[in-house]
Amino acid sequence: MKIRAAVVEEQGAPFTIEELELGELRPDEVLVEVAASGICHTDLICRDQWLSVPLPAVRGHEGAGVFSAVGSAVTTIAPGDRVAMSYDACGRCEPCSRGLRAYCVSFWEHNFASTRPADGSSVLSRNGMPMHAHFFAQSSFATHAVGRESTVVKVPDEVPLEIAAPFGCGIQTGAGSVLNVFRPQAGSSIAVFGAGAVGLAAVLAARVAGCTEIVAVDVRANRLELARELGATSVVDASAHDPVRAVRKLTGGGATFSLEASGSPDALRAAVDCLGNTGVCGVVGAPAVGTEVSLDVNTILVGGRVVRGIIEGESIPAHFLPRLFSFWQDGRFPVERMMTFYDFDQIDQAAHDAESGAVIKPVLRMS
Ligand SMILES: NC(=O)c1ccc[n+]([C@@H]2O[C@H](COP(=O)([O-])OP(=O)(O)OC[C@H]3O[C@@H](n4cnc5c(N)ncnc54)[C@H](O)[C@@H]3O)[C@@H](O)[C@H]2O)c1
Ligand SMILES: [Zn+2]
Ligand SMILES: [Zn+2]
């Protein structure tokens, strides 16, 4: 069948919407009519080749929609079901078998390689030539996306699909870093560096978890204002104040947790230095491959501090997304406050507005 999809031809090129051919589904695959897709920073750094993923390709990995067809081996879902799509993993390697799918040893093949992990083929083609797709088991910048039974999660009827879409990456990354990895005791303190979609989701989750000092750090006043409205108890403008001193003061000597969600090496250094003894810094922001940061070894050593990477909030989407949807239904996760909606044809404008900082989480409406 023919579909419409946004293709990136080469490094830094704009998204161009084209007609592509979608081939036969495999037995374990599902066809989703995409209602909406968030744009994540990772889509843009792949377009720009900070990560050298194959091109030309269809990206997009925060899709939600409705099943229009399922492969012959799919048993748990049926056409007509409303779903959000999320990342893929092999399900068999050592981390996967311990429930740590986000650290699958074949994460690249399943999410970035942009072909089917089993045989390197693609469901999409252009003029008879294969087109890279299957990005995070979806390539959701399209009217239709092919996922797998294990990568889709049902969305409750009360949750609009255009709000559900970014839960599959940005929202679960910030929220899961707090709720799945840090698991703060009520009364803990946390500093979140970067008040984009990921950082703001972490602020919301810190509130749900009962953190009592939640400090948001950013360099943009409007984002700090929203962070405060979403539950940050204090905000620090890192362009005007030393964030380390400010966070240490606000948290009575140093934060229990910090999350680096900006991708800035300076922010990572500050996120480590603002911790109290035995504090934990989670790293989710993704700078270009090869970016280095220096740390004072004694900061880590003497206070027993921890610095660790976190992928996708260590979420198992089948379990975690329903919890987040219930927080949304309770009014505790008003993530639509950070979203701006665009028609699919405006994808380049949406990407530009995200990069300029004019909007926080652009969400494309496909129909
Ligand atoms: N680890 C993962 O699994 C994962 C998943 C999704 C996104 N990411 C990454 O997380 C990061 C955040 O994503 P996002 O969508 O929220 O991006 P975003 O660009 O919307 O947010 C980043 C924020 O950081 C702020 N910032 C820039 N420099 C800063 C500094 N020195 N100090 C404090 N704040 C600063 C920006 O003003 C912006 O508000 C990106 O690097 C993205 O690629 C990682
Ligand atoms: Zn695996
Ligand atoms: Zn993402």
Short mmCIF file of C-alpha atoms and ligand atoms in Angstrom, two decimals:
data_model
loop_
_atom_site.label_atom_id
_atom_site.label_comp_id
_atom_site.label_asym_id
_atom_site.label_seq_id
_atom_site.Cartn_x
_atom_site.Cartn_y
_atom_site.Cartn_z
CA MET A 1 0.00 0.00 0.00
CA LYS A 2 1.00 3.64 -0.46
CA ILE A 3 1.72 5.78 2.59
CA ARG A 4 3.01 9.31 3.20
CA ALA A 5 6.21 9.67 5.20
CA ALA A 6 8.77 12.37 6.03
CA VAL A 7 12.12 11.39 4.51
CA VAL A 8 15.51 12.80 5.51
CA GLU A 9 17.72 12.46 2.45
CA GLU A 10 21.14 13.39 3.80
CA GLN A 11 22.89 14.98 6.80
CA GLY A 12 21.04 18.10 7.97
CA ALA A 13 18.57 18.00 5.06
CA PRO A 14 14.96 19.03 5.66
CA PHE A 15 12.18 16.50 6.14
CA THR A 16 10.36 16.03 2.83
CA ILE A 17 6.98 14.35 2.78
CA GLU A 18 6.82 11.74 0.05
CA GLU A 19 4.73 8.81 -1.04
CA LEU A 20 6.38 5.47 -0.21
CA GLU A 21 5.37 1.84 -0.68
CA LEU A 22 4.68 -0.20 2.46
CA GLY A 23 5.24 -3.94 1.89
CA GLU A 24 3.91 -7.13 3.53
CA LEU A 25 3.82 -7.46 7.32
CA ARG A 26 5.81 -10.24 8.99
CA PRO A 27 3.92 -12.56 11.40
CA ASP A 28 5.01 -10.65 14.54
CA GLU A 29 4.49 -7.17 13.07
CA VAL A 30 1.61 -4.74 13.49
CA LEU A 31 0.49 -1.90 11.25
CA VAL A 32 -0.47 1.29 13.07
CA GLU A 33 -2.35 4.13 11.43
CA VAL A 34 -0.43 6.97 13.06
CA ALA A 35 -2.63 9.64 14.65
CA ALA A 36 0.21 11.70 16.12
CA SER A 37 3.95 11.67 16.72
CA GLY A 38 6.08 13.72 19.04
CA ILE A 39 9.41 15.03 17.78
CA CYS A 40 12.24 14.09 20.16
CA HIS A 41 15.65 15.69 20.20
CA THR A 42 17.05 12.29 19.19
CA ASP A 43 15.20 12.49 15.83
CA LEU A 44 17.01 15.74 15.12
CA ILE A 45 20.47 14.59 16.18
CA CYS A 46 20.01 11.56 13.91
CA ARG A 47 18.99 13.87 11.03
CA ASP A 48 22.17 15.86 11.70
CA GLN A 49 24.31 12.71 12.11
CA TRP A 50 25.57 13.35 15.66
CA LEU A 51 24.83 9.64 15.67
CA SER A 52 25.73 8.09 12.37
CA VAL A 53 22.50 6.30 11.53
CA PRO A 54 21.74 5.26 7.95
CA LEU A 55 20.20 7.74 5.48
CA PRO A 56 17.93 8.30 3.62
CA ALA A 57 15.44 7.31 6.26
CA VAL A 58 12.08 7.85 7.93
CA ARG A 59 12.52 8.77 11.61
CA GLY A 60 10.05 9.40 14.43
CA HIS A 61 9.83 7.35 17.61
CA GLU A 62 7.04 8.87 19.69
CA GLY A 63 4.07 7.62 17.68
CA ALA A 64 0.54 6.74 18.72
CA GLY A 65 -2.36 5.56 16.62
CA VAL A 66 -4.82 2.81 15.84
CA PHE A 67 -4.11 -0.71 14.59
CA SER A 68 -5.22 -1.31 11.06
CA ALA A 69 -3.68 -4.77 10.63
CA VAL A 70 -1.74 -7.35 12.64
CA GLY A 71 0.55 -10.20 11.60
CA SER A 72 -0.61 -13.82 11.82
CA ALA A 73 1.33 -14.53 15.05
CA VAL A 74 -0.05 -11.53 16.97
CA THR A 75 -2.53 -12.60 19.66
CA THR A 76 -2.87 -9.91 22.32
CA ILE A 77 -4.08 -7.00 20.24
CA ALA A 78 -6.65 -6.52 17.50
CA PRO A 79 -7.40 -4.04 14.72
CA GLY A 80 -9.11 -0.96 16.14
CA ASP A 81 -7.06 -0.92 19.38
CA ARG A 82 -5.53 2.45 20.30
CA VAL A 83 -1.83 2.23 21.05
CA ALA A 84 1.35 4.15 21.84
CA MET A 85 4.60 2.87 20.37
CA SER A 86 7.91 2.58 22.19
CA TYR A 87 11.44 1.26 21.82
CA ASP A 88 12.42 -2.30 20.91
CA ALA A 89 14.83 -4.84 22.43
CA CYS A 90 15.84 -8.41 21.63
CA GLY A 91 14.20 -9.86 24.77
CA ARG A 92 16.84 -12.62 25.03
CA CYS A 93 20.24 -11.12 25.91
CA GLU A 94 21.54 -10.93 29.48
CA PRO A 95 20.21 -7.42 30.33
CA CYS A 96 16.88 -8.19 28.62
CA SER A 97 16.48 -11.42 30.56
CA ARG A 98 17.02 -9.45 33.80
CA GLY A 99 14.21 -7.07 32.81
CA LEU A 100 16.62 -4.32 31.72
CA ARG A 101 15.42 -4.02 28.10
CA ALA A 102 16.72 -0.45 27.85
CA TYR A 103 20.28 -1.84 28.02
CA CYS A 104 19.74 -4.61 25.46
CA VAL A 105 23.09 -5.51 23.89
CA SER A 106 21.37 -5.27 20.49
CA PHE A 107 19.78 -1.88 21.24
CA TRP A 108 21.41 -0.37 18.15
CA GLU A 109 20.13 -3.07 15.79
CA HIS A 110 16.63 -2.85 17.22
CA ASN A 111 16.29 0.93 17.35
CA PHE A 112 18.85 2.85 15.31
CA ALA A 113 19.90 0.53 12.46
CA SER A 114 16.67 1.43 10.62
CA THR A 115 16.09 -2.04 9.20
CA ARG A 116 14.46 -5.22 10.53
CA PRO A 117 16.93 -6.67 13.07
CA ALA A 118 16.28 -10.21 11.87
CA ASP A 119 17.51 -9.82 8.29
CA GLY A 120 18.33 -6.18 7.52
CA SER A 121 15.28 -5.73 5.27
CA SER A 122 12.82 -2.83 5.36
CA VAL A 123 9.05 -2.70 5.07
CA LEU A 124 9.29 0.63 3.22
CA SER A 125 10.55 1.27 -0.30
CA ARG A 126 10.73 4.13 -2.80
CA ASN A 127 10.62 3.41 -6.51
CA GLY A 128 11.51 -0.21 -5.82
CA MET A 129 14.54 0.66 -3.67
CA PRO A 130 14.47 -0.10 0.09
CA MET A 131 14.01 2.93 2.37
CA HIS A 132 15.47 2.91 5.89
CA ALA A 133 12.64 2.63 8.41
CA HIS A 134 11.91 0.61 11.59
CA PHE A 135 13.49 3.45 13.62
CA PHE A 136 12.77 2.49 17.25
CA ALA A 137 10.44 -0.14 15.76
CA GLN A 138 8.17 2.53 14.32
CA SER A 139 9.45 5.37 12.04
CA SER A 140 6.37 7.31 13.08
CA PHE A 141 6.90 10.43 10.94
CA ALA A 142 4.44 8.82 8.55
CA THR A 143 0.76 8.12 8.09
CA HIS A 144 1.44 4.43 8.88
CA ALA A 145 4.10 2.74 11.01
CA VAL A 146 5.09 -0.89 11.46
CA GLY A 147 5.83 -1.99 15.01
CA ARG A 148 5.94 -5.29 16.82
CA GLU A 149 3.51 -6.78 19.31
CA SER A 150 6.10 -6.27 22.06
CA THR A 151 6.65 -2.57 21.31
CA VAL A 152 3.09 -1.25 21.49
CA VAL A 153 1.04 -0.42 24.58
CA LYS A 154 -2.72 0.10 24.72
CA VAL A 155 -3.84 3.65 25.49
CA PRO A 156 -6.92 4.15 27.70
CA ASP A 157 -9.91 5.66 25.85
CA GLU A 158 -9.77 8.77 28.06
CA VAL A 159 -6.22 9.67 26.95
CA PRO A 160 -6.08 11.49 23.58
CA LEU A 161 -3.60 9.84 21.20
CA GLU A 162 -1.87 13.15 20.48
CA ILE A 163 -1.10 13.49 24.19
CA ALA A 164 -0.15 9.81 24.57
CA ALA A 165 2.38 9.89 21.70
CA PRO A 166 5.42 11.42 23.51
CA PHE A 167 5.02 9.05 26.46
CA GLY A 168 6.88 6.40 24.41
CA CYS A 169 10.20 8.26 24.66
CA GLY A 170 10.59 11.74 26.17
CA ILE A 171 8.02 11.46 28.93
CA GLN A 172 8.99 7.96 30.06
CA THR A 173 12.67 8.91 29.97
CA GLY A 174 12.29 11.75 32.46
CA ALA A 175 9.61 10.09 34.59
CA GLY A 176 11.29 6.68 34.61
CA SER A 177 14.66 8.12 35.62
CA VAL A 178 13.00 9.24 38.83
CA LEU A 179 10.43 6.49 39.45
CA ASN A 180 12.32 3.44 38.13
CA VAL A 181 15.95 4.34 38.75
CA PHE A 182 16.22 6.85 41.61
CA ARG A 183 13.11 5.60 43.47
CA PRO A 184 13.46 8.51 45.92
CA GLN A 185 12.20 8.23 49.46
CA ALA A 186 9.55 10.83 50.26
CA GLY A 187 11.36 13.94 51.47
CA SER A 188 14.33 13.54 49.10
CA SER A 189 15.77 16.43 47.13
CA ILE A 190 16.42 16.45 43.39
CA ALA A 191 17.98 18.89 40.93
CA VAL A 192 16.90 18.57 37.29
CA PHE A 193 19.22 20.15 34.73
CA GLY A 194 17.34 21.01 31.52
CA ALA A 195 13.65 21.86 31.65
CA GLY A 196 12.76 20.42 28.25
CA ALA A 197 10.22 17.62 27.85
CA VAL A 198 12.51 15.08 29.55
CA GLY A 199 13.42 17.32 32.49
CA LEU A 200 9.85 18.53 33.02
CA ALA A 201 8.61 14.92 33.07
CA ALA A 202 11.21 14.28 35.77
CA VAL A 203 9.88 17.25 37.74
CA LEU A 204 6.33 15.84 37.53
CA ALA A 205 7.57 12.41 38.63
CA ALA A 206 9.55 13.88 41.53
CA ARG A 207 6.34 15.49 42.70
CA VAL A 208 4.46 12.17 42.44
CA ALA A 209 7.28 10.45 44.38
CA GLY A 210 7.04 12.93 47.25
CA CYS A 211 10.35 14.76 46.79
CA THR A 212 10.13 17.91 48.87
CA GLU A 213 12.92 19.98 47.28
CA ILE A 214 12.69 19.90 43.47
CA VAL A 215 15.09 22.33 41.80
CA ALA A 216 14.83 22.92 38.04
CA VAL A 217 17.90 24.40 36.33
CA ASP A 218 17.78 25.84 32.81
CA VAL A 219 19.00 28.85 30.86
CA ARG A 220 15.56 29.91 29.58
CA ALA A 221 13.23 31.89 31.84
CA ASN A 222 9.99 30.66 30.21
CA ARG A 223 10.93 27.01 30.75
CA LEU A 224 11.79 27.70 34.38
CA GLU A 225 8.43 29.35 34.81
CA LEU A 226 6.66 26.27 33.47
CA ALA A 227 8.84 24.03 35.66
CA ARG A 228 7.62 25.94 38.67
CA GLU A 229 4.00 25.60 37.58
CA LEU A 230 4.50 21.84 37.14
CA GLY A 231 5.93 21.31 40.62
CA ALA A 232 9.49 22.58 40.92
CA THR A 233 9.86 24.12 44.38
CA SER A 234 12.77 26.33 43.21
CA VAL A 235 14.30 27.27 39.88
CA VAL A 236 17.82 28.37 38.94
CA ASP A 237 18.77 30.27 35.80
CA ALA A 238 22.22 28.83 35.01
CA SER A 239 22.94 31.71 32.62
CA ALA A 240 22.84 34.15 35.55
CA HIS A 241 23.77 32.10 38.64
CA ASP A 242 26.22 29.36 39.57
CA PRO A 243 23.90 26.33 39.64
CA VAL A 244 26.18 24.32 41.93
CA ARG A 245 26.15 26.90 44.70
CA ALA A 246 22.45 27.55 44.23
CA VAL A 247 21.44 23.87 44.38
CA ARG A 248 23.71 23.12 47.34
CA LYS A 249 22.18 26.03 49.22
CA LEU A 250 18.58 25.17 48.33
CA THR A 251 19.04 21.52 49.33
CA GLY A 252 20.82 22.16 52.60
CA GLY A 253 24.27 20.97 51.52
CA GLY A 254 23.70 19.01 48.31
CA ALA A 255 20.97 17.18 46.41
CA THR A 256 20.10 13.52 46.99
CA PHE A 257 19.59 13.09 43.23
CA SER A 258 20.39 15.06 40.10
CA LEU A 259 19.33 14.42 36.53
CA GLU A 260 21.31 15.77 33.58
CA ALA A 261 18.64 16.26 30.91
CA SER A 262 20.15 19.06 28.81
CA GLY A 263 22.94 17.35 26.86
CA SER A 264 25.37 20.09 27.96
CA PRO A 265 28.74 18.93 29.37
CA ASP A 266 28.81 21.99 31.66
CA ALA A 267 25.46 20.98 33.07
CA LEU A 268 26.72 17.44 33.65
CA ARG A 269 29.69 18.73 35.61
CA ALA A 270 27.35 20.89 37.69
CA ALA A 271 24.88 18.03 38.18
CA VAL A 272 27.67 15.96 39.75
CA ASP A 273 29.13 18.79 41.81
CA CYS A 274 25.76 19.80 43.33
CA LEU A 275 25.17 16.37 44.92
CA GLY A 276 25.35 15.71 48.62
CA ASN A 277 27.34 12.75 49.94
CA THR A 278 26.14 9.43 48.44
CA GLY A 279 24.03 11.39 45.96
CA VAL A 280 23.25 9.90 42.55
CA CYS A 281 23.52 11.74 39.22
CA GLY A 282 21.58 10.23 36.32
CA VAL A 283 22.78 11.11 32.81
CA VAL A 284 20.11 11.16 30.09
CA GLY A 285 21.11 14.18 27.96
CA ALA A 286 22.81 13.09 24.77
CA PRO A 287 25.60 15.26 23.32
CA ALA A 288 27.48 14.35 20.10
CA VAL A 289 29.38 11.06 20.17
CA GLY A 290 32.91 11.70 21.46
CA THR A 291 31.93 14.54 23.84
CA GLU A 292 34.05 14.43 27.00
CA VAL A 293 33.56 15.99 30.42
CA SER A 294 36.02 16.37 33.27
CA LEU A 295 35.18 15.57 36.89
CA ASP A 296 37.17 15.99 40.08
CA VAL A 297 37.83 12.37 41.04
CA ASN A 298 37.68 13.24 44.72
CA THR A 299 34.14 14.55 44.35
CA ILE A 300 33.04 11.04 43.40
CA LEU A 301 35.42 9.24 45.73
CA VAL A 302 35.15 11.02 49.04
CA GLY A 303 31.40 11.47 49.20
CA GLY A 304 30.60 8.09 47.65
CA ARG A 305 28.73 9.80 44.83
CA VAL A 306 27.39 7.89 41.83
CA VAL A 307 27.23 8.96 38.17
CA ARG A 308 25.25 6.69 35.89
CA GLY A 309 23.67 6.68 32.44
CA ILE A 310 19.96 6.01 31.98
CA ILE A 311 18.23 4.95 28.77
CA GLU A 312 14.48 5.44 28.25
CA GLY A 313 14.00 5.87 32.01
CA GLU A 314 14.70 2.14 32.31
CA SER A 315 11.07 1.75 31.38
CA ILE A 316 9.39 -1.49 30.45
CA PRO A 317 6.70 0.28 28.45
CA ALA A 318 4.08 -2.47 28.87
CA HIS A 319 4.20 -1.91 32.64
CA PHE A 320 5.31 1.68 32.99
CA LEU A 321 3.21 3.53 30.39
CA PRO A 322 -0.13 2.40 31.92
CA ARG A 323 1.08 3.86 35.26
CA LEU A 324 1.95 7.15 33.59
CA PHE A 325 -1.40 7.22 31.75
CA SER A 326 -3.16 6.76 35.10
CA PHE A 327 -1.20 9.72 36.51
CA TRP A 328 -2.42 11.75 33.53
CA GLN A 329 -6.00 10.65 34.17
CA ASP A 330 -5.61 11.69 37.86
CA GLY A 331 -4.44 15.15 36.78
CA ARG A 332 -0.93 14.58 38.17
CA PHE A 333 0.80 14.47 34.76
CA PRO A 334 -0.49 17.46 32.74
CA VAL A 335 2.16 16.93 30.05
CA GLU A 336 0.00 18.68 27.44
CA ARG A 337 1.18 21.92 29.08
CA MET A 338 4.56 21.37 27.38
CA MET A 339 3.14 20.33 23.97
CA THR A 340 2.51 22.36 20.82
CA PHE A 341 0.55 20.71 18.00
CA TYR A 342 1.38 20.93 14.28
CA ASP A 343 -0.05 19.44 11.10
CA PHE A 344 2.19 16.74 9.60
CA ASP A 345 3.03 19.05 6.65
CA GLN A 346 4.57 21.52 9.13
CA ILE A 347 7.19 19.03 10.34
CA ASP A 348 10.14 21.23 9.38
CA GLN A 349 8.65 24.24 11.13
CA ALA A 350 8.00 22.06 14.21
CA ALA A 351 11.60 20.81 14.23
CA HIS A 352 12.88 24.36 13.81
CA ASP A 353 10.71 25.64 16.66
CA ALA A 354 12.00 22.87 18.95
CA GLU A 355 15.60 23.72 18.09
CA SER A 356 15.15 27.45 18.57
CA GLY A 357 13.55 26.78 21.95
CA ALA A 358 10.27 28.41 20.89
CA VAL A 359 8.36 25.24 21.78
CA ILE A 360 9.15 22.41 24.17
CA LYS A 361 7.49 19.30 22.75
CA PRO A 362 6.19 19.57 19.19
CA VAL A 363 3.58 16.94 18.36
CA LEU A 364 2.59 16.27 14.74
CA ARG A 365 -1.00 15.43 13.86
CA MET A 366 -1.05 13.05 10.92
CA SER A 367 -4.69 13.47 9.96
N1 LIG B 1 18.70 8.79 27.53
C1 LIG B 1 17.63 8.65 26.81
O1 LIG B 1 17.07 7.56 26.68
C2 LIG B 1 17.03 9.84 26.12
C3 LIG B 1 15.70 9.80 25.65
C4 LIG B 1 15.14 10.98 25.13
C5 LIG B 1 15.91 12.13 25.02
N2 LIG B 1 17.22 12.10 25.43
C6 LIG B 1 18.07 13.30 25.42
O2 LIG B 1 17.69 14.07 26.56
C7 LIG B 1 17.99 15.45 26.32
C8 LIG B 1 16.76 16.29 26.65
O3 LIG B 1 15.73 16.06 25.72
P1 LIG B 1 14.56 17.14 25.57
O4 LIG B 1 13.64 16.62 24.52
O5 LIG B 1 13.99 17.48 26.89
O6 LIG B 1 15.41 18.36 24.97
P2 LIG B 1 15.22 19.94 25.04
O7 LIG B 1 16.19 20.51 24.07
O8 LIG B 1 13.77 20.30 24.92
O9 LIG B 1 15.65 20.34 26.54
C9 LIG B 1 16.96 20.62 26.92
C10 LIG B 1 16.91 21.82 27.86
O10 LIG B 1 18.22 22.03 28.38
C11 LIG B 1 18.40 23.42 28.54
N3 LIG B 1 19.82 23.73 28.68
C12 LIG B 1 20.75 23.95 27.72
N4 LIG B 1 21.96 24.21 28.28
C13 LIG B 1 21.79 24.13 29.62
C14 LIG B 1 22.66 24.30 30.74
N5 LIG B 1 23.95 24.57 30.58
N6 LIG B 1 22.15 24.15 31.97
C15 LIG B 1 20.84 23.85 32.15
N7 LIG B 1 19.96 23.69 31.13
C16 LIG B 1 20.44 23.83 29.88
C17 LIG B 1 17.73 24.02 27.31
O11 LIG B 1 17.41 25.39 27.48
C18 LIG B 1 16.48 23.14 27.20
O12 LIG B 1 15.37 23.69 27.90
C19 LIG B 1 18.44 15.53 24.87
O13 LIG B 1 19.85 15.54 24.85
C20 LIG B 1 17.89 14.24 24.26
O14 LIG B 1 18.63 13.83 23.13
C21 LIG B 1 17.78 11.00 26.00
ZN ZN B 2 18.40 -7.77 24.50
ZN ZN B 3 13.52 10.06 22.00
#
